[in-house]
Coordinates of C-alpha atoms in Angstrom, one line a residue:
M1 CA -24.7 -5.3 40.0
T2 CA -21.0 -5.5 40.4
A3 CA -21.0 -9.5 40.2
L4 CA -23.5 -9.3 37.2
K5 CA -21.0 -6.8 35.7
V6 CA -18.2 -8.9 36.1
Q7 CA -20.3 -11.6 34.5
S8 CA -21.0 -9.6 31.4
S9 CA -17.3 -9.1 31.0
V10 CA -16.2 -12.7 31.5
L11 CA -18.9 -13.9 29.1
W12 CA -18.0 -11.5 26.7
A13 CA -13.9 -12.6 26.8
I14 CA -15.0 -16.1 26.4
G15 CA -17.1 -15.2 23.4
R16 CA -20.5 -15.7 24.6
K17 CA -21.7 -12.1 23.4
L18 CA -25.6 -12.9 23.9
C19 CA -25.5 -13.6 27.4
A20 CA -22.8 -11.0 28.1
F21 CA -25.6 -8.3 26.8
E22 CA -28.2 -9.9 29.0
A23 CA -26.0 -9.5 31.9
A24 CA -25.4 -5.9 31.2
N25 CA -29.0 -5.4 31.0
D26 CA -29.9 -7.0 34.0
A27 CA -27.4 -5.2 35.9
L28 CA -28.6 -1.9 34.4
E29 CA -32.7 -3.0 35.4
I30 CA -31.5 -3.5 38.7
A31 CA -29.5 -0.1 39.2
Q32 CA -32.5 2.3 39.0
G33 CA -32.9 4.0 42.6
P34 CA -31.4 7.6 42.8
E35 CA -28.3 6.0 45.2
D36 CA -27.3 3.7 42.0
K37 CA -27.0 6.3 39.9
K38 CA -23.3 6.2 40.0
H39 CA -23.2 2.3 39.4
Q40 CA -26.0 2.9 36.5
M41 CA -23.5 5.4 34.7
D42 CA -20.7 3.1 34.9
L43 CA -23.0 0.0 33.6
L44 CA -24.2 2.1 30.9
L45 CA -20.3 2.7 29.6
S46 CA -19.6 -0.7 30.1
A47 CA -22.6 -1.5 28.2
A48 CA -21.6 0.7 25.5
S49 CA -18.3 -0.5 24.9
L50 CA -19.7 -4.5 24.5
Y51 CA -21.8 -2.8 22.0
L52 CA -19.4 -1.1 20.3
Q53 CA -17.0 -4.1 19.9
D54 CA -19.7 -6.0 18.6
E55 CA -20.4 -3.1 16.1
K56 CA -24.0 -2.6 17.0
F57 CA -23.8 1.2 16.9
E58 CA -27.1 2.6 17.7
E59 CA -27.4 0.5 20.7
A60 CA -23.9 2.2 22.0
R61 CA -25.0 5.6 20.9
K62 CA -28.0 5.1 23.0
K63 CA -26.1 4.0 26.0
L64 CA -23.9 6.7 25.7
T65 CA -26.3 9.2 25.6
E66 CA -27.6 8.2 28.8
A67 CA -24.1 7.9 30.5
L68 CA -23.2 11.3 29.3
S69 CA -26.8 12.4 30.9
V70 CA -25.9 11.3 34.2
A71 CA -22.7 12.0 34.1
K72 CA -23.2 15.9 33.9
E73 CA -26.4 15.0 36.4
L74 CA -23.7 14.0 39.4
G75 CA -20.7 16.1 38.2
Q76 CA -18.7 13.2 37.4
L77 CA -16.1 15.0 34.8
G78 CA -13.8 12.2 34.5
Q79 CA -16.6 9.7 33.3
R80 CA -18.4 12.4 31.3
L81 CA -14.8 12.7 29.4
R82 CA -14.6 9.2 28.8
A83 CA -18.2 8.9 27.5
L84 CA -17.5 11.6 25.1
W85 CA -14.2 9.7 23.8
Q86 CA -16.1 6.9 23.1
L87 CA -19.1 8.8 21.4
G88 CA -16.6 10.7 19.3
H89 CA -14.8 7.6 18.3
L90 CA -18.6 6.0 17.6
Q91 CA -19.1 9.1 14.8
L92 CA -16.3 8.4 13.4
R93 CA -16.7 4.9 12.2
L94 CA -20.0 6.4 11.1
G95 CA -18.8 8.9 8.9
E96 CA -20.4 11.9 11.1
V97 CA -17.2 13.8 10.7
Q98 CA -18.5 17.2 11.9
A99 CA -20.4 15.7 15.1
A100 CA -16.9 14.0 15.6
L101 CA -15.4 17.6 15.4
A102 CA -17.8 19.3 17.9
T103 CA -17.6 16.2 20.5
A104 CA -13.8 16.7 20.4
R105 CA -13.9 20.1 21.3
E106 CA -16.5 19.7 24.0
A107 CA -14.3 17.0 25.5
Q108 CA -11.1 19.8 24.9
E109 CA -13.2 22.7 26.7
L110 CA -13.6 20.2 29.6
S111 CA -10.3 19.1 30.1
A112 CA -7.6 20.4 32.4
P113 CA -4.6 22.3 29.7
G114 CA -1.8 19.4 29.0
S115 CA -3.5 17.0 31.0
A116 CA -4.0 13.2 29.8
S117 CA -7.9 13.9 29.1
A118 CA -6.8 17.0 27.1
A119 CA -4.3 14.8 24.9
Q120 CA -7.4 12.4 24.1
A121 CA -9.4 15.0 23.0
L122 CA -6.9 16.6 20.9
S123 CA -5.9 13.1 19.5
L124 CA -9.7 12.6 18.6
R125 CA -10.0 15.7 17.0
A126 CA -6.4 15.2 15.0
T127 CA -8.6 12.0 13.7
A128 CA -11.4 13.7 12.7
L129 CA -9.4 16.3 10.8
S130 CA -7.7 14.1 9.1
A131 CA -11.1 12.3 7.9
C132 CA -12.4 16.1 7.0
G133 CA -8.9 16.1 4.8
D134 CA -7.3 18.8 6.9
R135 CA -4.3 17.2 7.1
K136 CA -2.3 20.2 8.2
E137 CA -4.1 20.8 10.9
A138 CA -4.5 17.1 12.0
L139 CA -0.5 17.1 12.3
A140 CA -0.8 20.1 14.8
A141 CA -3.2 18.6 16.9
A142 CA -1.4 14.9 16.4
E143 CA 1.6 16.7 17.6
V144 CA 0.9 18.6 20.8
A145 CA -1.5 15.4 21.9
A146 CA 1.7 13.5 21.4
E147 CA 3.5 15.7 23.8
F148 CA 0.7 15.7 26.3
F149 CA 1.0 11.9 26.4
S150 CA 5.0 12.1 26.6
A151 CA 4.2 14.9 29.7
A152 CA 2.0 12.3 31.4
G153 CA 4.3 9.0 30.5
D154 CA 2.1 7.4 28.8
L155 CA 4.2 5.8 26.4
K156 CA 1.8 3.4 24.3
R157 CA -0.7 6.2 23.6
E158 CA 2.1 8.8 22.4
A159 CA 3.6 5.6 20.4
L160 CA 0.1 5.4 18.9
L161 CA 0.1 9.4 18.2
W162 CA 3.3 9.2 16.3
A163 CA 2.6 6.3 14.3
F164 CA -0.7 8.3 13.3
V165 CA 1.8 11.3 12.7
S166 CA 3.8 9.1 10.4
E167 CA 0.7 8.1 8.3
L168 CA -0.2 11.8 7.9
H169 CA 3.1 12.7 6.3
E170 CA 3.4 10.1 4.3
E171 CA 0.2 10.7 3.0
S172 CA 1.5 14.3 1.7
Q173 CA 3.9 12.6 -0.8
G174 CA 7.0 14.0 -1.9
D175 CA 10.5 13.3 -0.2
L176 CA 9.9 15.8 2.2
G177 CA 7.0 14.1 3.6
V178 CA 8.6 10.5 3.2
V179 CA 11.4 11.6 5.2
R180 CA 9.2 13.2 7.8
A181 CA 7.4 9.7 8.3
I182 CA 10.4 8.1 8.5
Q183 CA 11.2 10.5 11.6
A184 CA 8.0 9.7 13.0
A185 CA 8.2 6.0 12.5
E186 CA 11.7 5.7 14.5
R187 CA 10.1 8.0 17.4
C188 CA 6.8 5.3 17.3
I189 CA 9.9 2.0 17.2
T190 CA 11.7 3.8 20.3
L191 CA 8.4 4.4 22.4
R192 CA 7.4 0.7 22.0
R193 CA 10.6 -0.9 22.8
Q194 CA 10.8 1.3 26.0
A195 CA 7.4 0.2 26.7
G196 CA 8.5 -3.8 26.6
D197 CA 5.7 -4.2 23.6
A198 CA 7.7 -6.8 21.3
G199 CA 4.5 -7.1 19.2
S200 CA 3.7 -3.3 18.5
E201 CA 7.5 -2.8 18.0
A202 CA 7.9 -5.6 15.6
E203 CA 4.7 -3.6 13.6
A204 CA 6.4 -0.4 13.8
L205 CA 9.2 -1.6 12.6
L206 CA 7.5 -3.1 9.4
R207 CA 6.0 0.5 8.8
A208 CA 9.6 1.9 8.8
A209 CA 10.8 -0.4 6.6
N210 CA 7.8 -0.1 3.8
L211 CA 8.7 3.7 4.4
H212 CA 12.7 3.3 3.9
L213 CA 11.5 1.1 0.7
A214 CA 9.5 3.6 -0.8
A215 CA 11.8 6.3 -0.3
A216 CA 13.6 5.4 -3.4
A217 CA 17.1 6.7 -2.3
E218 CA 20.3 5.1 -2.3
G219 CA 21.0 2.9 1.0
C220 CA 16.9 2.9 1.7
E221 CA 16.7 -0.8 0.6
S222 CA 19.3 -2.0 3.0
N223 CA 17.8 0.3 5.8
A224 CA 14.6 -1.5 5.0
E225 CA 15.5 -5.2 4.9
E226 CA 17.6 -4.4 8.4
K227 CA 14.1 -2.9 9.9
A228 CA 12.3 -5.8 8.4
Q229 CA 14.7 -8.4 9.5
E230 CA 14.4 -7.0 13.1
A231 CA 10.8 -7.2 12.9
R232 CA 11.1 -11.0 11.8
R233 CA 13.4 -11.8 14.9
L234 CA 10.8 -10.5 17.3
Y235 CA 7.5 -11.8 15.6
K236 CA 9.5 -14.8 15.8
R237 CA 10.1 -14.4 19.8
C238 CA 6.5 -13.4 20.4
N239 CA 5.3 -16.8 18.3
D240 CA 3.1 -14.4 16.0
R241 CA 3.7 -16.4 12.9
A242 CA 1.3 -14.6 10.6
G243 CA 3.7 -11.5 11.5
E244 CA 6.9 -13.6 10.7
A245 CA 5.0 -14.6 7.6
N246 CA 4.5 -10.6 6.7
S247 CA 8.1 -9.8 7.6
L248 CA 9.2 -12.4 5.1
L249 CA 7.1 -11.1 2.4
L250 CA 8.5 -7.4 2.7
I251 CA 12.1 -8.8 3.1
C252 CA 11.2 -10.7 -0.4
Q253 CA 9.6 -7.4 -1.9
I254 CA 13.0 -5.6 -0.9
H255 CA 14.9 -8.1 -2.8
V256 CA 12.9 -8.2 -5.8
S257 CA 13.4 -4.1 -5.7
S258 CA 16.8 -4.2 -5.5
A259 CA 16.9 -6.6 -8.4
G260 CA 15.0 -4.3 -10.5
R261 CA 17.1 -1.0 -9.5
L262 CA 20.3 -2.9 -10.3
L263 CA 19.0 -4.5 -14.0
L264 CA 18.0 -0.7 -14.8
E265 CA 20.7 1.4 -13.6
E266 CA 23.7 -0.6 -14.3
G267 CA 22.7 -2.9 -17.1
S268 CA 24.5 -6.4 -17.8
R269 CA 27.2 -5.2 -14.9
G270 CA 24.3 -5.6 -12.4
N271 CA 23.1 -9.0 -13.7
R272 CA 25.1 -11.2 -11.1
A273 CA 23.9 -9.5 -7.9
A274 CA 20.7 -8.9 -9.3
S275 CA 20.6 -12.7 -9.9
Q276 CA 21.4 -13.1 -6.1
S277 CA 18.8 -10.8 -5.0
L278 CA 15.9 -12.6 -7.0
Q279 CA 17.7 -15.8 -5.2
Q280 CA 17.1 -14.7 -1.8
A281 CA 13.6 -13.0 -2.5
M282 CA 12.8 -16.8 -3.8
T283 CA 13.4 -18.1 -0.7
F284 CA 11.9 -15.6 1.9
A285 CA 8.8 -16.2 -0.4
N286 CA 8.6 -19.8 -0.1
E287 CA 9.7 -19.4 3.7
A288 CA 6.3 -17.1 4.0
F289 CA 4.5 -19.6 1.8
S290 CA 5.3 -22.5 4.0
I291 CA 3.8 -20.6 7.2
A292 CA 0.8 -19.4 5.4
K293 CA -0.1 -23.2 4.3
R294 CA 0.2 -24.0 8.0
L295 CA -1.8 -21.4 9.2
G296 CA -4.3 -21.7 6.7
D297 CA -4.3 -18.1 6.0
K298 CA -5.8 -17.5 2.7
D299 CA -4.6 -13.6 2.4
L300 CA -0.7 -14.9 2.7
L301 CA -1.0 -17.7 0.8
A302 CA -2.2 -15.3 -2.1
W303 CA 0.3 -12.5 -1.5
S304 CA 3.2 -15.2 -1.5
D305 CA 2.5 -16.2 -4.5
Y306 CA 2.5 -13.2 -5.8
W307 CA 5.7 -12.1 -4.9
R308 CA 7.1 -15.8 -6.2
A309 CA 5.9 -14.5 -9.3
M310 CA 7.5 -11.3 -9.3
A311 CA 10.8 -12.7 -8.3
L312 CA 10.4 -15.7 -11.1
M313 CA 9.2 -12.9 -13.9
W314 CA 12.6 -10.6 -13.2
N315 CA 14.6 -13.8 -13.4
R316 CA 13.1 -14.6 -16.9
N317 CA 10.9 -17.6 -15.6
F318 CA 7.9 -16.6 -17.3
E319 CA 6.3 -19.4 -17.6
Q320 CA 6.6 -20.7 -13.9
A321 CA 6.2 -16.9 -12.5
L322 CA 2.8 -17.6 -14.8
R323 CA 1.7 -20.6 -12.8
A324 CA 2.4 -19.0 -9.6
A325 CA 0.3 -15.6 -10.7
H326 CA -2.7 -18.3 -11.5
A327 CA -2.2 -19.8 -8.2
A328 CA -2.4 -15.9 -6.3
H329 CA -5.2 -15.1 -8.2
A330 CA -7.3 -17.9 -7.2
A331 CA -5.9 -17.4 -4.1
F332 CA -7.4 -13.7 -4.0
H333 CA -10.7 -15.0 -5.4
D334 CA -11.0 -17.5 -2.4
L335 CA -10.0 -14.9 0.0
Q336 CA -12.8 -12.6 -1.3
A337 CA -15.4 -15.1 -1.2
A338 CA -14.3 -16.0 2.7
L339 CA -14.6 -12.2 3.7
A340 CA -18.0 -11.7 1.9
G341 CA -19.6 -8.7 4.0
D342 CA -16.6 -7.5 5.4
S343 CA -15.9 -4.2 3.6
A344 CA -12.6 -3.2 4.5
S345 CA -11.4 -7.0 3.9
T346 CA -13.2 -7.2 0.8
A347 CA -11.6 -3.5 -0.3
A348 CA -8.0 -5.4 0.6
G349 CA -8.9 -8.8 -1.5
L350 CA -9.7 -6.7 -4.7
E351 CA -6.6 -4.7 -4.4
G352 CA -4.7 -7.5 -4.3
E353 CA -6.6 -9.2 -7.0
A354 CA -6.0 -6.2 -9.4
H355 CA -2.1 -6.2 -8.6
V356 CA -2.0 -9.6 -9.7
L357 CA -4.4 -9.4 -12.8
V358 CA -1.9 -6.4 -14.0
L359 CA 1.0 -9.1 -13.3
L360 CA -0.8 -11.7 -15.2
A361 CA -1.1 -9.5 -18.1
E362 CA 2.6 -8.2 -18.0
L363 CA 3.5 -11.9 -18.0
H364 CA 1.4 -13.1 -20.9
L365 CA 2.7 -10.2 -22.8
L366 CA 6.3 -11.2 -22.1
C367 CA 5.5 -15.0 -22.9
G368 CA 4.0 -13.9 -26.1
D369 CA 7.0 -12.2 -27.1
S370 CA 9.7 -14.8 -26.0
G371 CA 8.1 -17.7 -27.8
G372 CA 7.0 -19.7 -24.4
E373 CA 4.1 -22.1 -24.3
G374 CA 1.4 -21.6 -26.3
S375 CA 1.1 -19.2 -29.3
A376 CA 1.9 -15.5 -29.4
D377 CA -1.6 -14.3 -30.3
D378 CA -3.2 -16.5 -27.4
H379 CA -1.2 -14.8 -25.2
Y380 CA -1.6 -11.4 -26.3
R381 CA -5.3 -12.1 -25.8
Q382 CA -5.0 -13.4 -22.8
A383 CA -2.7 -10.0 -21.6
R384 CA -5.9 -7.9 -23.4
E385 CA -8.4 -9.9 -20.8
F386 CA -6.3 -9.5 -17.8
V387 CA -5.4 -5.8 -18.9
E388 CA -9.2 -4.6 -18.9
K389 CA -10.2 -6.7 -15.8
A390 CA -7.4 -5.0 -14.0
L391 CA -8.8 -1.3 -15.3
S392 CA -12.3 -2.3 -14.2
V393 CA -11.2 -3.4 -10.6
A394 CA -9.0 -0.3 -10.3
K395 CA -11.8 2.5 -11.7
S396 CA -14.2 0.9 -8.9
G397 CA -11.6 2.5 -6.7
V398 CA -10.9 0.0 -3.9
G399 CA -7.9 0.1 -1.8
S400 CA -5.3 3.1 -1.4
G401 CA -3.1 1.8 -4.5
S402 CA -5.6 1.8 -7.3
V403 CA -4.5 4.8 -9.2
R404 CA -1.0 3.0 -9.4
I405 CA -2.8 -0.2 -10.4
E406 CA -4.6 1.5 -12.9
G407 CA -1.5 3.6 -14.1
A408 CA 0.4 0.3 -14.6
A409 CA -2.4 -1.1 -16.5
F410 CA -2.2 1.7 -18.7
C411 CA 1.4 1.4 -19.6
L412 CA 0.9 -2.4 -20.4
Q413 CA -2.1 -1.4 -22.6
E414 CA -0.2 1.0 -24.8
R415 CA 2.6 -1.5 -25.2
L416 CA 0.1 -4.1 -26.2
E417 CA -2.2 -1.8 -28.2
L418 CA 1.2 -1.0 -30.3
K419 CA 2.2 -4.6 -30.8
L420 CA -0.9 -5.4 -31.9
H421 CA -1.2 -2.9 -34.4
S422 CA 2.2 -3.4 -35.5
K423 CA 0.9 -7.1 -36.3
G424 CA -2.3 -5.8 -37.8
Q425 CA -4.9 -7.3 -35.0
V426 CA -6.0 -4.1 -33.6
S427 CA -10.0 -4.3 -32.6
G428 CA -10.6 -1.6 -30.8
A429 CA -12.0 -3.9 -28.3
T430 CA -9.7 -2.4 -25.6
P431 CA -10.6 1.2 -24.1
Q432 CA -8.2 3.9 -24.6
L433 CA -7.5 6.0 -21.5
E434 CA -5.5 9.3 -20.8
A435 CA -2.4 8.2 -19.3
P436 CA -2.4 9.1 -15.5
R437 CA -0.4 11.9 -14.1
E438 CA 1.1 9.3 -11.1
N439 CA 4.3 7.4 -11.7
V440 CA 3.4 3.3 -12.0
D441 CA 4.8 0.7 -10.1
N442 CA 7.9 -0.2 -12.2
L443 CA 8.1 -4.0 -10.5
Q444 CA 5.3 -4.6 -13.0
S445 CA 6.7 -3.2 -16.1
F446 CA 10.2 -3.8 -16.8
P447 CA 11.6 -7.3 -17.5
Q448 CA 12.5 -8.0 -21.2
A449 CA 11.6 -11.4 -22.6
E450 CA 15.0 -12.5 -24.5
K451 CA 13.2 -13.0 -27.6
A452 CA 11.2 -9.7 -27.7
S453 CA 13.4 -8.2 -30.2
E454 CA 13.2 -11.3 -32.7
V455 CA 9.0 -11.3 -32.6
Q456 CA 8.1 -7.6 -32.0
P457 CA 8.0 -5.6 -35.2
Q458 CA 8.1 -1.7 -34.8
V459 CA 5.5 0.3 -36.5
A460 CA 6.7 1.5 -39.7
Q461 CA 7.1 5.4 -40.0
P462 CA 6.2 7.0 -43.4
A463 CA 9.7 8.9 -43.2
G464 CA 12.7 8.4 -41.0
L465 CA 13.1 11.0 -37.5
E466 CA 15.8 13.7 -37.8
V467 CA 18.3 13.1 -34.7
S468 CA 18.1 16.9 -33.8
F469 CA 14.6 16.4 -33.1
V470 CA 14.4 13.5 -31.0
Q471 CA 17.3 14.9 -29.0
S472 CA 15.4 17.8 -28.6
R473 CA 12.4 16.3 -27.6
L474 CA 13.8 13.5 -25.1
K475 CA 15.4 16.4 -23.3
E476 CA 12.3 18.1 -22.9
M477 CA 10.3 14.9 -21.9
V478 CA 13.2 14.0 -19.4
S479 CA 12.9 17.3 -18.0
E480 CA 9.2 17.4 -17.7
M481 CA 9.6 13.6 -16.2
V482 CA 12.6 14.7 -13.4
T483 CA 11.1 18.1 -13.2
S484 CA 14.2 19.7 -13.7
D485 CA 15.0 23.3 -14.6
E486 CA 18.0 22.7 -16.5
P487 CA 17.6 20.2 -20.1
P488 CA 20.1 17.1 -19.3
E489 CA 23.2 16.9 -21.3
L490 CA 23.0 14.4 -24.4
D491 CA 25.8 12.1 -22.9
T492 CA 24.6 12.3 -19.3
P493 CA 23.1 8.9 -18.3
L494 CA 19.5 9.5 -17.2
M495 CA 19.5 8.0 -13.8
E496 CA 22.1 10.4 -13.0
S497 CA 19.7 13.5 -14.1
G498 CA 17.2 12.4 -11.6
M499 CA 15.2 9.8 -13.3
D500 CA 14.2 6.5 -11.1
S501 CA 13.2 3.2 -12.1
L502 CA 9.4 4.4 -11.2
T503 CA 9.7 7.5 -13.7
A504 CA 11.5 5.2 -16.5
V505 CA 8.3 3.3 -17.0
T506 CA 6.1 6.4 -17.4
F507 CA 9.1 7.7 -19.8
T508 CA 9.2 4.7 -22.1
A509 CA 5.3 4.5 -22.3
T510 CA 5.4 8.4 -23.3
A511 CA 8.3 8.0 -25.7
A512 CA 6.3 5.2 -27.5
K513 CA 3.3 7.6 -27.8
E514 CA 5.3 10.3 -28.8
F515 CA 7.1 8.5 -31.5
K516 CA 4.1 6.1 -32.5
M517 CA 6.6 3.0 -31.7
G518 CA 6.6 -0.2 -30.3
L519 CA 9.3 0.2 -27.6
S520 CA 10.8 -2.7 -25.4
P521 CA 10.5 -2.1 -21.6
S522 CA 13.9 -1.9 -20.8
L523 CA 14.6 1.2 -23.4
T524 CA 16.3 3.2 -20.5
F525 CA 18.2 0.0 -19.7
D526 CA 19.4 -0.3 -23.1
Y527 CA 20.1 3.4 -24.2
P528 CA 21.2 4.9 -20.8
N529 CA 21.7 8.4 -22.0
I530 CA 19.7 11.0 -24.8
R531 CA 22.4 10.5 -27.5
S532 CA 22.3 6.5 -27.6
M533 CA 18.6 6.6 -27.5
A534 CA 18.1 9.3 -29.8
E535 CA 20.3 6.9 -32.4
H536 CA 18.2 4.2 -31.7
L537 CA 15.3 5.5 -32.1
V538 CA 16.3 7.4 -35.7
E539 CA 17.5 3.8 -36.7
E540 CA 14.1 2.4 -35.6
S541 CA 12.1 4.7 -37.8
R542 CA 13.7 4.2 -40.9
P543 CA 11.1 2.5 -43.3
T544 CA 12.5 -1.3 -43.5
A545 CA 13.9 -2.2 -46.8
L546 CA 11.9 -4.4 -49.4

């Protein structure tokens, strides 16, 4: 029996799954006598593990039910807890959340307080509570479980719990949620470093880098790059080329974000620094692309092209950016075809495709404004088509970023419809949507075409706006965007009032709708306070002399 059990494990390890299952079942047939009960229980648990790894869930459930019965009969508490642990995770994978909670409760009742088994039961309970949407209780259970693992000296499992705690805090959103998510991520990094697991440490560093980037606070980008560069070095040391490429892409994203922030907050004064950041972004994206090409990794190839296109767009190389974005679109399409049947990977591929569809719409709109290759009308038509496709994907709800994608597409749709209305080309083909409440991604809505002012006529107003009215409305809009109790002063820079590059996108789209104008996406960059912006809007609202 022992030989068959070992044979089964070896066969599984070398990829001969069918033979592994046969060996495990042969061993179970032999262990049928009363004296073989303990061996039978061990074999049932091993067979259940094999079935779980192969996603044969009903077979795994059957083996675990038998193992629980035998363990209870023999009074083998450790094996019974092991079976409950596996059963709980099986139930979670099948969406049986309430059953998983009941299993976790049973395991907790059987475990000694503060023991490793109690920690496992609590971590299972935390996962189930999170799946139920009870984030507060999930956090409480996860933090207690982490303390138990710490007392037991189990660094790896404690690190996993802190990674989970970080995710829960991030989901709560808001500045405090991000801060606590970063704190938990830093603790995870420390534990994985102490455990000497370089690969897992690199993974934790990348997560922390993403959180620092999402914090959108002064200095966060430098913290993000420091973490991402450290992750890159660790992946390189581990000879993990895919991990290294992911690190390079995150560093590229950090530089694109930095360039966008400089252009929005400092205007022409930030152009030189922004240009340097974009050059560095291109270097990192090209490195990632080279690695992805050698690996033949379609996902990495798609994202490498996407971020190359983003860097080129911010650098106003719209035609080159279009070519890179079309390459990314084709790569995401190929990726979905290659991963057909894998629901999680297909959803990730669809989310990537939606991001690139929004980018393609933005680029065609910018090319139409700047008088690039092809006619402006053709570019606007293609922009409309890509916006509609992006909205269709976002509405399907795939991926965690569907709301942000829909928000970015909505802003593009508003700009495009105002432009076509001013040109007398509105066909009514594009559906109108209610603006989502969430902020949208600033990286897909801000670069201004060099010739936009020459080709983007404003919608004529029947009479000019009153400056006092415009100032009053702008004050109200800014207060709503930054949730401030005090309305901003006329000459206070908007960025000092609490507006950031994310809210600036929504603000511009709201102002365009409020005053019925086709406004430049760089409105807050060109007119950084309420006084100058109001004067610009009043001037633009006056009827053009014939």
